[in-house]
CSV table of C-alpha atoms in Angstrom, one decimal:
chain,number,residue,atom,x,y,z
I,1054,MET,CA,9.9,11.3,17.9
I,1055,GLY,CA,13.0,10.9,15.8
I,1056,GLY,CA,12.6,11.5,12.0
I,1057,ALA,CA,9.0,10.3,11.8
I,1058,LYS,CA,6.1,12.8,11.2
I,1059,TRP,CA,3.0,12.1,13.2
I,1060,SER,CA,-0.5,13.1,12.1
I,1061,PRO,CA,-2.5,15.3,14.5
I,1062,THR,CA,-5.1,13.6,16.7
I,1063,ARG,CA,-7.6,15.8,18.5
I,1064,ASP,CA,-9.9,14.6,21.2
I,1065,ASP,CA,-13.7,15.1,20.9
I,1066,ALA,CA,-13.7,18.2,23.1
I,1067,THR,CA,-11.1,19.9,20.8
I,1068,GLY,CA,-12.8,18.7,17.6
I,1069,ASP,CA,-16.2,20.0,18.9
I,1070,ALA,CA,-14.7,23.4,19.7
I,1071,ASP,CA,-12.9,23.6,16.4
I,1072,ALA,CA,-15.9,22.7,14.3
I,1073,THR,CA,-18.1,25.1,16.3
I,1074,ALA,CA,-15.6,27.9,15.9
I,1075,LEU,CA,-15.5,27.3,12.1
I,1076,PHE,CA,-19.3,27.3,12.0
I,1077,LYS,CA,-19.6,30.5,13.8
I,1078,THR,CA,-17.0,32.2,11.6
I,1079,ALA,CA,-18.6,31.0,8.4
I,1080,PHE,CA,-22.3,31.4,9.3
I,1081,ASP,CA,-22.3,34.0,12.2
I,1082,ALA,CA,-24.3,31.8,14.5
I,1083,ALA,CA,-23.9,28.8,16.8
I,1084,PRO,CA,-24.6,25.3,15.4
I,1085,ALA,CA,-27.5,23.2,16.6
I,1086,GLY,CA,-25.0,20.5,17.4
I,1087,VAL,CA,-21.8,18.7,16.5
I,1088,TRP,CA,-21.5,15.1,15.3
I,1089,ALA,CA,-18.4,13.0,14.8
I,1090,ALA,CA,-17.6,9.9,12.7
I,1091,PRO,CA,-14.3,8.0,12.6
I,1092,GLY,CA,-12.0,6.8,9.8
I,1093,ARG,CA,-11.1,3.1,10.0
I,1094,VAL,CA,-8.3,0.6,9.5
I,1095,ASN,CA,-9.1,-2.9,8.3
I,1096,LEU,CA,-7.0,-5.4,10.1
I,1097,ILE,CA,-7.5,-8.1,7.5
I,1098,GLY,CA,-10.1,-9.0,4.8
I,1099,GLU,CA,-9.3,-6.6,2.0
I,1100,HIS,CA,-11.2,-6.4,-1.3
I,1101,VAL,CA,-13.7,-9.0,-0.3
I,1102,ASP,CA,-16.5,-6.9,1.1
I,1103,TYR,CA,-18.1,-6.6,-2.3
I,1104,ALA,CA,-17.5,-10.3,-2.9
I,1105,GLY,CA,-19.6,-11.8,0.0
I,1106,GLY,CA,-16.5,-12.1,2.1
I,1107,ILE,CA,-15.3,-11.4,5.7
I,1108,CYS,CA,-13.6,-8.3,6.9
I,1109,LEU,CA,-12.2,-7.2,10.3
I,1110,PRO,CA,-12.0,-3.4,10.6
I,1111,PHE,CA,-12.0,-1.1,13.6
I,1112,ALA,CA,-12.9,2.5,14.0
I,1113,LEU,CA,-10.1,5.0,14.5
I,1114,SER,CA,-9.9,7.6,17.2
I,1115,GLN,CA,-9.1,10.0,14.4
I,1116,ARG,CA,-12.5,11.5,13.4
I,1117,THR,CA,-14.3,14.0,11.2
I,1118,TRP,CA,-16.5,16.5,13.1
I,1119,VAL,CA,-19.4,18.3,11.6
I,1120,ALA,CA,-21.2,21.3,13.2
I,1121,VAL,CA,-24.7,21.5,11.7
I,1122,SER,CA,-27.9,23.5,11.8
I,1123,PRO,CA,-31.0,23.1,9.8
I,1124,ARG,CA,-32.2,25.7,7.2
I,1125,GLU,CA,-35.6,26.5,5.7
I,1126,ASP,CA,-34.7,27.9,2.3
I,1127,GLY,CA,-33.7,24.8,0.3
I,1128,LEU,CA,-30.0,25.4,0.5
I,1129,TYR,CA,-27.0,23.5,1.7
I,1130,ARG,CA,-24.1,25.8,2.8
I,1131,LEU,CA,-20.9,23.9,3.5
I,1132,VAL,CA,-17.5,25.0,4.7
I,1133,SER,CA,-14.3,23.0,5.5
I,1134,ASP,CA,-10.9,23.8,6.9
I,1135,MET,CA,-9.3,20.8,5.2
I,1136,GLY,CA,-8.3,22.3,1.9
I,1137,GLY,CA,-5.7,24.8,3.0
I,1138,GLY,CA,-6.0,28.5,2.7
I,1139,GLU,CA,-9.0,30.5,3.8
I,1140,PRO,CA,-12.1,28.3,4.2
I,1141,GLN,CA,-14.8,29.2,1.6
I,1142,VAL,CA,-18.5,28.6,1.9
I,1143,VAL,CA,-20.0,26.5,-0.9
I,1144,GLU,CA,-23.8,26.8,-1.6
I,1145,ILE,CA,-25.7,23.9,-3.2
I,1146,GLY,CA,-29.4,23.7,-3.8
I,1147,VAL,CA,-31.2,20.7,-2.2
I,1148,ASP,CA,-32.8,20.0,-5.5
I,1149,GLU,CA,-29.3,20.0,-7.3
I,1150,VAL,CA,-28.2,16.9,-5.5
I,1151,GLY,CA,-28.5,13.5,-7.2
I,1152,PRO,CA,-26.5,10.9,-9.3
I,1153,GLY,CA,-23.3,12.5,-10.4
I,1154,SER,CA,-23.9,15.8,-8.6
I,1155,PRO,CA,-21.9,17.2,-6.8
I,1156,SER,CA,-18.9,15.0,-7.6
I,1157,ASP,CA,-16.4,16.7,-5.3
I,1158,TRP,CA,-16.0,16.4,-1.5
I,1159,THR,CA,-19.4,18.1,-0.9
I,1160,GLY,CA,-21.0,15.1,-2.6
I,1161,TYR,CA,-20.1,12.8,0.2
I,1162,VAL,CA,-21.8,15.2,2.6
I,1163,VAL,CA,-25.0,16.2,0.8
I,1164,GLY,CA,-25.2,12.9,-1.1
I,1165,ALA,CA,-25.6,11.0,2.2
I,1166,ILE,CA,-28.5,13.3,3.1
I,1167,TRP,CA,-30.1,12.9,-0.4
I,1168,ALA,CA,-29.8,9.1,-0.3
I,1169,GLN,CA,-31.6,9.1,3.1
I,1170,GLN,CA,-34.5,11.1,1.5
I,1171,GLU,CA,-34.6,8.6,-1.4
I,1172,ALA,CA,-34.8,5.7,1.1
I,1173,GLY,CA,-37.6,7.4,3.0
I,1174,LEU,CA,-35.5,7.9,6.1
I,1175,LEU,CA,-36.0,11.7,5.8
I,1176,PRO,CA,-38.8,13.8,4.5
I,1177,GLU,CA,-39.0,14.2,0.7
I,1178,GLN,CA,-38.7,18.0,1.2
I,1179,LEU,CA,-35.9,19.4,3.3
I,1180,GLY,CA,-35.1,23.0,4.1
I,1181,GLY,CA,-31.3,22.3,3.9
I,1182,PHE,CA,-28.5,22.6,6.4
I,1183,ASP,CA,-25.5,24.7,7.3
I,1184,ILE,CA,-22.5,22.4,7.8
I,1185,ALA,CA,-18.9,23.1,8.9
I,1186,VAL,CA,-16.4,20.3,8.6
I,1187,THR,CA,-13.0,19.6,10.3
I,1188,SER,CA,-11.2,16.3,10.3
I,1189,ASP,CA,-8.2,14.4,11.6
I,1190,VAL,CA,-8.7,11.5,9.2
I,1191,PRO,CA,-6.0,11.8,6.6
I,1192,ILE,CA,-7.4,12.6,3.1
I,1193,GLY,CA,-6.3,10.1,0.5
I,1194,GLY,CA,-4.6,7.9,3.1
I,1195,GLY,CA,-6.8,4.9,2.6
I,1196,LEU,CA,-8.3,5.4,6.1
I,1197,SER,CA,-11.8,6.1,4.8
I,1198,SER,CA,-12.0,9.9,5.1
I,1199,SER,CA,-14.9,9.8,2.7
I,1200,ALA,CA,-17.0,7.5,4.9
I,1201,ALA,CA,-16.2,9.7,7.9
I,1202,LEU,CA,-17.6,12.6,6.0
I,1203,GLU,CA,-20.7,10.7,4.9
I,1204,CYS,CA,-21.5,9.1,8.2
I,1205,SER,CA,-21.1,12.2,10.3
I,1206,ALA,CA,-23.3,14.3,8.0
I,1207,ALA,CA,-25.9,11.5,7.6
I,1208,LEU,CA,-26.3,11.0,11.4
I,1209,ALA,CA,-26.5,14.7,12.0
I,1210,ALA,CA,-29.2,15.2,9.4
I,1211,TYR,CA,-31.2,12.2,10.7
I,1212,GLU,CA,-31.0,13.3,14.4
I,1213,LEU,CA,-31.8,16.9,13.6
I,1214,THR,CA,-34.8,15.9,11.4
I,1215,VAL,CA,-36.2,12.8,13.0
I,1216,GLY,CA,-34.7,12.4,16.5
I,1217,PRO,CA,-31.8,10.9,18.4
I,1218,ILE,CA,-30.9,7.3,18.1
I,1219,GLY,CA,-28.3,6.8,20.8
I,1220,GLY,CA,-24.6,5.7,20.6
I,1221,PRO,CA,-23.1,2.9,18.5
I,1222,ALA,CA,-23.5,0.4,21.4
I,1223,ASP,CA,-27.2,1.2,21.7
I,1224,ASP,CA,-29.1,-1.7,20.0
I,1225,ALA,CA,-32.3,0.4,19.8
I,1226,GLY,CA,-30.8,2.5,17.0
I,1227,SER,CA,-29.2,-0.3,15.1
I,1228,ASP,CA,-31.9,-0.5,12.4
I,1229,VAL,CA,-31.5,3.3,11.7
I,1230,ARG,CA,-27.8,3.0,11.6
I,1231,ALA,CA,-28.1,0.2,9.1
I,1232,GLY,CA,-30.3,2.5,7.0
I,1233,LEU,CA,-27.6,5.2,7.2
I,1234,VAL,CA,-25.0,2.8,6.1
I,1235,ALA,CA,-27.0,2.0,3.0
I,1236,ALA,CA,-27.5,5.7,2.3
I,1237,CYS,CA,-23.8,6.5,2.7
I,1238,ILE,CA,-22.9,3.7,0.3
I,1239,ARG,CA,-25.3,5.0,-2.3
I,1240,ALA,CA,-23.9,8.5,-1.9
I,1241,GLU,CA,-20.4,7.3,-2.6
I,1242,ASN,CA,-21.5,5.0,-5.5
I,1243,GLU,CA,-24.0,7.2,-7.2
I,1244,VAL,CA,-23.4,10.8,-6.3
I,1245,VAL,CA,-19.6,10.9,-6.2
I,1246,GLY,CA,-19.1,8.0,-8.5
I,1247,ALA,CA,-16.6,5.9,-6.5
I,1248,SER,CA,-17.0,2.2,-5.9
I,1249,THR,CA,-17.4,1.0,-2.3
I,1250,GLY,CA,-18.5,-2.3,-0.8
I,1251,GLY,CA,-19.8,-0.8,2.4
I,1252,LEU,CA,-17.1,-1.9,4.9
I,1253,ASP,CA,-16.0,1.7,5.6
I,1254,GLN,CA,-19.5,3.0,6.2
I,1255,ARG,CA,-20.5,0.1,8.4
I,1256,ILE,CA,-17.5,0.4,10.8
I,1257,SER,CA,-17.8,4.2,10.9
I,1258,LEU,CA,-21.4,3.8,12.2
I,1259,PHE,CA,-21.1,0.6,14.2
I,1260,GLY,CA,-17.6,0.7,15.7
I,1261,GLN,CA,-17.2,0.2,19.5
I,1262,ALA,CA,-14.2,1.2,21.6
I,1263,GLY,CA,-11.9,-1.7,22.4
I,1264,ASN,CA,-13.3,-3.9,19.6
I,1265,ALA,CA,-12.9,-4.8,16.0
I,1266,LEU,CA,-16.0,-5.7,14.0
I,1267,ALA,CA,-16.1,-9.1,12.2
I,1268,ILE,CA,-18.4,-8.4,9.2
I,1269,ASP,CA,-19.6,-11.4,7.2
I,1270,TYR,CA,-21.2,-10.2,4.0
I,1271,ALA,CA,-22.5,-13.7,3.1
I,1272,ASP,CA,-25.2,-13.4,5.8
I,1273,ASP,CA,-24.8,-9.7,6.6
I,1274,SER,CA,-23.8,-10.4,10.1
I,1275,ALA,CA,-21.5,-8.3,12.3
I,1276,VAL,CA,-20.0,-9.4,15.6
I,1277,GLN,CA,-17.9,-7.3,18.0
I,1278,VAL,CA,-14.5,-9.0,18.5
I,1279,PRO,CA,-12.4,-7.9,21.5
I,1280,CYS,CA,-9.2,-6.2,20.3
I,1281,ASP,CA,-7.3,-5.6,23.5
I,1282,LEU,CA,-3.8,-5.0,22.0
I,1283,PRO,CA,-2.4,-3.4,25.2
I,1284,SER,CA,-2.9,-6.6,27.1
I,1285,HIS,CA,-0.4,-8.2,24.7
I,1286,ASP,CA,1.9,-5.1,24.9
I,1287,LEU,CA,1.2,-4.5,21.2
I,1288,ALA,CA,0.0,-1.5,19.1
I,1289,ILE,CA,-1.1,-0.8,15.6
I,1290,LEU,CA,1.1,1.6,13.7
I,1291,VAL,CA,-0.5,3.2,10.7
I,1292,ILE,CA,1.8,4.4,7.9
I,1293,ASP,CA,0.2,7.0,5.5
I,1294,THR,CA,2.5,6.5,2.5
I,1295,LYS,CA,1.4,9.8,0.9
I,1296,ALA,CA,1.4,7.9,-2.4
I,1297,PRO,CA,-1.5,9.1,-4.5
I,1298,HIS,CA,-4.6,7.2,-3.6
I,1299,PHE,CA,-7.8,7.5,-5.7
I,1300,LEU,CA,-10.7,5.0,-5.8
I,1301,ALA,CA,-12.6,6.9,-8.5
I,1302,ASP,CA,-9.9,6.5,-11.2
I,1303,GLY,CA,-11.0,3.0,-12.4
I,1304,GLN,CA,-8.4,0.8,-10.7
I,1305,TYR,CA,-10.6,-0.2,-7.8
I,1306,ALA,CA,-13.6,-0.6,-10.1
I,1307,SER,CA,-11.7,-2.8,-12.6
I,1308,ARG,CA,-10.8,-5.3,-9.8
I,1309,ARG,CA,-14.3,-5.4,-8.6
I,1310,GLY,CA,-15.6,-5.7,-12.1
I,1311,VAL,CA,-13.7,-9.0,-12.6
I,1312,ILE,CA,-15.1,-10.5,-9.5
I,1313,ASP,CA,-18.6,-9.3,-10.2
I,1314,ALA,CA,-18.5,-10.7,-13.7
I,1315,VAL,CA,-17.2,-14.1,-12.7
I,1316,THR,CA,-19.7,-14.3,-9.9
I,1317,GLU,CA,-22.6,-13.4,-12.3
I,1318,GLY,CA,-21.2,-15.7,-15.0
I,1319,LEU,CA,-21.1,-18.7,-12.7
I,1320,GLY,CA,-24.7,-18.0,-11.5
I,1321,VAL,CA,-23.7,-17.8,-7.8
I,1322,GLY,CA,-24.3,-15.3,-5.1
I,1323,SER,CA,-20.6,-15.2,-4.1
I,1324,LEU,CA,-17.5,-17.2,-4.8
I,1325,ARG,CA,-17.9,-18.9,-1.4
I,1326,GLU,CA,-20.7,-20.9,-3.0
I,1327,CYS,CA,-18.3,-22.6,-5.4
I,1328,ASP,CA,-16.6,-25.9,-4.5
I,1329,ASP,CA,-13.7,-25.1,-7.0
I,1330,ALA,CA,-13.8,-21.4,-7.5
I,1331,LEU,CA,-10.4,-21.2,-9.2
I,1332,GLY,CA,-11.3,-24.0,-11.7
I,1333,ALA,CA,-14.7,-22.5,-12.4
I,1334,ALA,CA,-13.2,-19.1,-12.9
I,1335,ALA,CA,-10.6,-20.4,-15.3
I,1336,GLU,CA,-13.3,-22.1,-17.4
I,1337,TRP,CA,-15.5,-18.9,-17.3
I,1338,ALA,CA,-12.5,-16.8,-18.4
I,1339,ALA,CA,-11.7,-19.1,-21.3
I,1340,ALA,CA,-15.2,-18.8,-22.6
I,1341,ASN,CA,-15.5,-15.0,-22.0
I,1342,VAL,CA,-12.4,-13.4,-23.4
I,1343,PRO,CA,-13.0,-9.6,-24.1
I,1344,ASP,CA,-12.4,-8.4,-27.6
I,1345,GLY,CA,-8.8,-7.4,-28.2
I,1346,THR,CA,-7.5,-9.2,-25.1
I,1347,ASP,CA,-4.9,-12.0,-25.1
I,1348,ALA,CA,-6.8,-15.1,-24.0
I,1349,ARG,CA,-3.9,-16.5,-21.8
I,1350,GLU,CA,-3.3,-13.2,-20.1
I,1351,TRP,CA,-7.0,-12.7,-19.5
I,1352,GLU,CA,-7.4,-16.2,-17.9
I,1353,ARG,CA,-4.2,-15.7,-15.8
I,1354,THR,CA,-5.6,-12.3,-14.5
I,1355,VAL,CA,-9.0,-13.7,-13.7
I,1356,VAL,CA,-7.6,-16.7,-11.8
I,1357,LYS,CA,-5.3,-14.4,-9.8
I,1358,ARG,CA,-8.1,-12.0,-8.9
I,1359,VAL,CA,-10.3,-14.9,-7.8
I,1360,ARG,CA,-7.5,-16.6,-5.9
I,1361,HIS,CA,-7.0,-13.5,-3.8
I,1362,VAL,CA,-10.7,-13.2,-2.9
I,1363,VAL,CA,-11.0,-16.9,-2.0
I,1364,SER,CA,-7.8,-17.1,0.0
I,1365,GLU,CA,-8.4,-13.8,1.7
I,1366,ILE,CA,-11.8,-14.9,3.0
I,1367,GLU,CA,-10.3,-18.1,4.4
I,1368,ARG,CA,-7.4,-16.2,5.9
I,1369,THR,CA,-9.7,-13.7,7.6
I,1370,ALA,CA,-11.9,-16.3,9.2
I,1371,LYS,CA,-8.7,-17.9,10.5
I,1372,ALA,CA,-7.3,-14.6,11.7
I,1373,ILE,CA,-10.5,-13.8,13.6
I,1374,GLY,CA,-10.0,-17.1,15.5
I,1375,GLN,CA,-6.4,-16.2,16.1
I,1376,LEU,CA,-7.4,-12.8,17.6
I,1377,LYS,CA,-10.0,-14.3,19.8
I,1378,ALA,CA,-7.5,-16.9,21.1
I,1379,GLY,CA,-4.8,-14.3,21.7
I,1380,ASP,CA,-2.5,-15.9,19.1
I,1381,MET,CA,-0.9,-12.7,18.0
I,1382,ALA,CA,2.0,-14.3,16.3
I,1383,GLY,CA,-0.4,-16.3,14.1
I,1384,PHE,CA,-2.5,-13.2,13.5
I,1385,GLY,CA,0.7,-11.4,12.4
I,1386,GLU,CA,1.4,-14.2,9.9
I,1387,SER,CA,-2.1,-13.9,8.5
I,1388,MET,CA,-1.5,-10.1,8.0
I,1389,CYS,CA,1.7,-10.7,6.1
I,1390,ALA,CA,0.0,-13.4,3.9
I,1391,SER,CA,-2.8,-11.0,3.2
I,1392,HIS,CA,-0.4,-8.4,2.0
I,1393,ALA,CA,1.4,-10.9,-0.2
I,1394,SER,CA,-1.9,-11.8,-1.9
I,1395,LEU,CA,-2.8,-8.2,-2.4
I,1396,ARG,CA,0.6,-7.5,-3.9
I,1397,ASP,CA,0.9,-10.6,-6.2
I,1398,ASP,CA,-2.6,-11.7,-7.0
I,1399,TYR,CA,-4.8,-8.6,-6.7
I,1400,GLU,CA,-2.0,-6.2,-7.7
I,1401,VAL,CA,-3.2,-3.3,-5.7
I,1402,THR,CA,-0.1,-2.4,-3.7
I,1403,CYS,CA,2.6,0.0,-4.8
I,1404,LEU,CA,6.3,0.5,-4.1
I,1405,GLU,CA,5.6,2.8,-1.1
I,1406,LEU,CA,3.2,0.3,0.5
I,1407,ASP,CA,5.6,-2.6,0.0
I,1408,LEU,CA,8.5,-0.7,1.4
I,1409,ALA,CA,6.5,0.2,4.5
I,1410,VAL,CA,5.5,-3.4,5.1
I,1411,ASP,CA,9.0,-4.8,4.4
I,1412,THR,CA,10.7,-2.3,6.6
I,1413,ALA,CA,8.3,-2.8,9.5
I,1414,MET,CA,8.9,-6.6,9.3
I,1415,ALA,CA,12.7,-6.2,9.1
I,1416,HIS,CA,12.6,-4.1,12.3
I,1417,GLY,CA,10.6,-6.6,14.4
I,1418,ALA,CA,6.9,-6.1,13.6
I,1419,VAL,CA,4.7,-9.0,14.4
I,1420,GLY,CA,2.8,-8.5,11.2
I,1421,ALA,CA,2.2,-5.9,8.5
I,1422,ARG,CA,0.0,-5.3,5.5
I,1423,MET,CA,-1.6,-2.6,3.3
I,1424,THR,CA,-5.0,-1.5,4.4
I,1425,GLY,CA,-7.8,0.0,2.3
I,1426,GLY,CA,-8.3,0.0,-1.4
I,1427,GLY,CA,-4.6,0.2,-2.2
I,1428,PHE,CA,-2.8,1.9,-5.1
I,1429,GLY,CA,-1.3,4.1,-2.4
I,1430,GLY,CA,-2.9,5.0,0.9
I,1431,SER,CA,-1.8,3.4,4.1
I,1432,ALA,CA,-0.2,0.3,5.6
I,1433,ILE,CA,-0.5,-1.0,9.1
I,1434,ALA,CA,2.0,-2.8,11.3
I,1435,LEU,CA,1.3,-4.8,14.5
I,1436,VAL,CA,4.3,-3.9,16.7
I,1437,ASP,CA,5.6,-4.1,20.2
I,1438,ALA,CA,4.2,-1.1,22.0
I,1439,ALA,CA,7.7,0.0,23.0
I,1440,GLN,CA,8.8,-0.2,19.3
I,1441,VAL,CA,6.2,2.1,17.8
I,1442,GLU,CA,8.5,5.1,17.4
I,1443,PRO,CA,11.7,3.3,16.4
I,1444,ILE,CA,9.9,1.4,13.7
I,1445,ALA,CA,8.2,4.6,12.5
I,1446,ASP,CA,11.7,6.2,12.4
I,1447,ALA,CA,13.1,3.3,10.4
I,1448,ILE,CA,10.3,3.5,7.8
I,1449,ALA,CA,10.7,7.3,7.5
I,1450,GLU,CA,14.5,6.8,6.9
I,1451,ALA,CA,13.8,4.1,4.3
I,1452,TYR,CA,11.4,6.4,2.5
I,1453,ALA,CA,14.0,9.2,2.4
I,1454,GLU,CA,16.6,6.8,1.0
I,1455,ALA,CA,14.2,5.7,-1.7
I,1456,GLY,CA,13.3,9.3,-2.6
I,1457,PHE,CA,9.7,8.9,-1.7
I,1458,ARG,CA,7.5,11.6,-0.1
I,1459,PRO,CA,7.8,11.6,3.7
I,1460,PRO,CA,5.2,9.4,5.2
I,1461,GLU,CA,3.0,10.3,8.2
I,1462,PHE,CA,2.2,8.1,11.1
I,1463,LEU,CA,-0.5,7.6,13.7
I,1464,ALA,CA,-1.3,5.2,16.4
I,1465,ALA,CA,-4.6,3.3,15.8
I,1466,VAL,CA,-6.9,2.6,18.7
I,1467,PRO,CA,-10.2,0.8,18.4
I,1468,SER,CA,-12.8,3.5,19.1
I,1469,ASP,CA,-16.5,4.4,18.9
I,1470,GLY,CA,-18.4,5.0,15.7
I,1471,ALA,CA,-20.5,8.0,14.7
I,1472,GLU,CA,-22.2,9.8,17.5
I,1473,LYS,CA,-23.4,13.3,18.6
I,1474,ILE,CA,-20.8,14.8,20.8
I,1475,GLY,CA,-21.9,18.4,21.3
């Protein structure tokens, strides 16, 4: 495959076997079962999930697998093979989990279980669980490895404690899945301390193979949208830039903070309720300049942030129509416009993301954009299926010339959400 480096992608049978083997090695017993949850790519609709906007993600075939068994002594024992070196078992008391604790990767796992208890989905008293984790979702790649951890563990704990709820396409379990989404959001926000609007958790639990999910946060609706790229001889190439990607370092929160403050200050549920959101935001900014901040620079920043949110919501609605109509050229143009807005108005891209997008477009991509929270992470390109490898090679070469870390690539296929697989 030329000079490009491709991320590993296991099928469920292999993921099941690997998670089971890790569990047996760590805990000297077989697990009660294995559950899987996917990462995601967001085709368009970025940084609007927390602003009452519209998003269009799909679930990846790259997944996190957890092998799990219940305990009776009030302990969580966790092990993962994702950190390099010899996997080490971590022990956490069930009563030690709560806001701010634990704040490392284990918080995504046990926090999702704690939040279910808090919501009344699980018994107030739990005996604990043994959990072994393996994953193909790149960590720090902006593909929602955290949500894959949360959702796989949350579903496992629920089904082991309460009972099975069926697969993502089973409407009978949709209310439970909605509850798990809320629990996973709370785990990320309160236990680990990272801001999330809920897009990642929702698609990880509700994704369906062959479809993207149009999520409208204004009315909390979600509609499956056919995403049959092969019928158009197209594919989604994901470029993990390997640039540092952290959502808990304040950058994500600062962008969200501006939108939240403007929305609250205007007394509306979301910016979609404003006839002239940009004008209203400018007036609000002029009247609410933070101490020690240049007034003109503050107003300029607020207007840019609001302009991205308003335009991205409109763009996403248009793009959904383009996808439904099979207008892939138009859809690609919407992707590019989204990236430009994220780069210039929301200022969440970086040199690596911009280079990936620019190189993909220069080599014939139909469309390209960053995906995820930004500040590193991944970009996606809508490309001719026959050009996946040549475009990946071109991007790898451009990175080498720029002196960037070598990127990694994967092919994104709309897949099923969290489910029990073994």
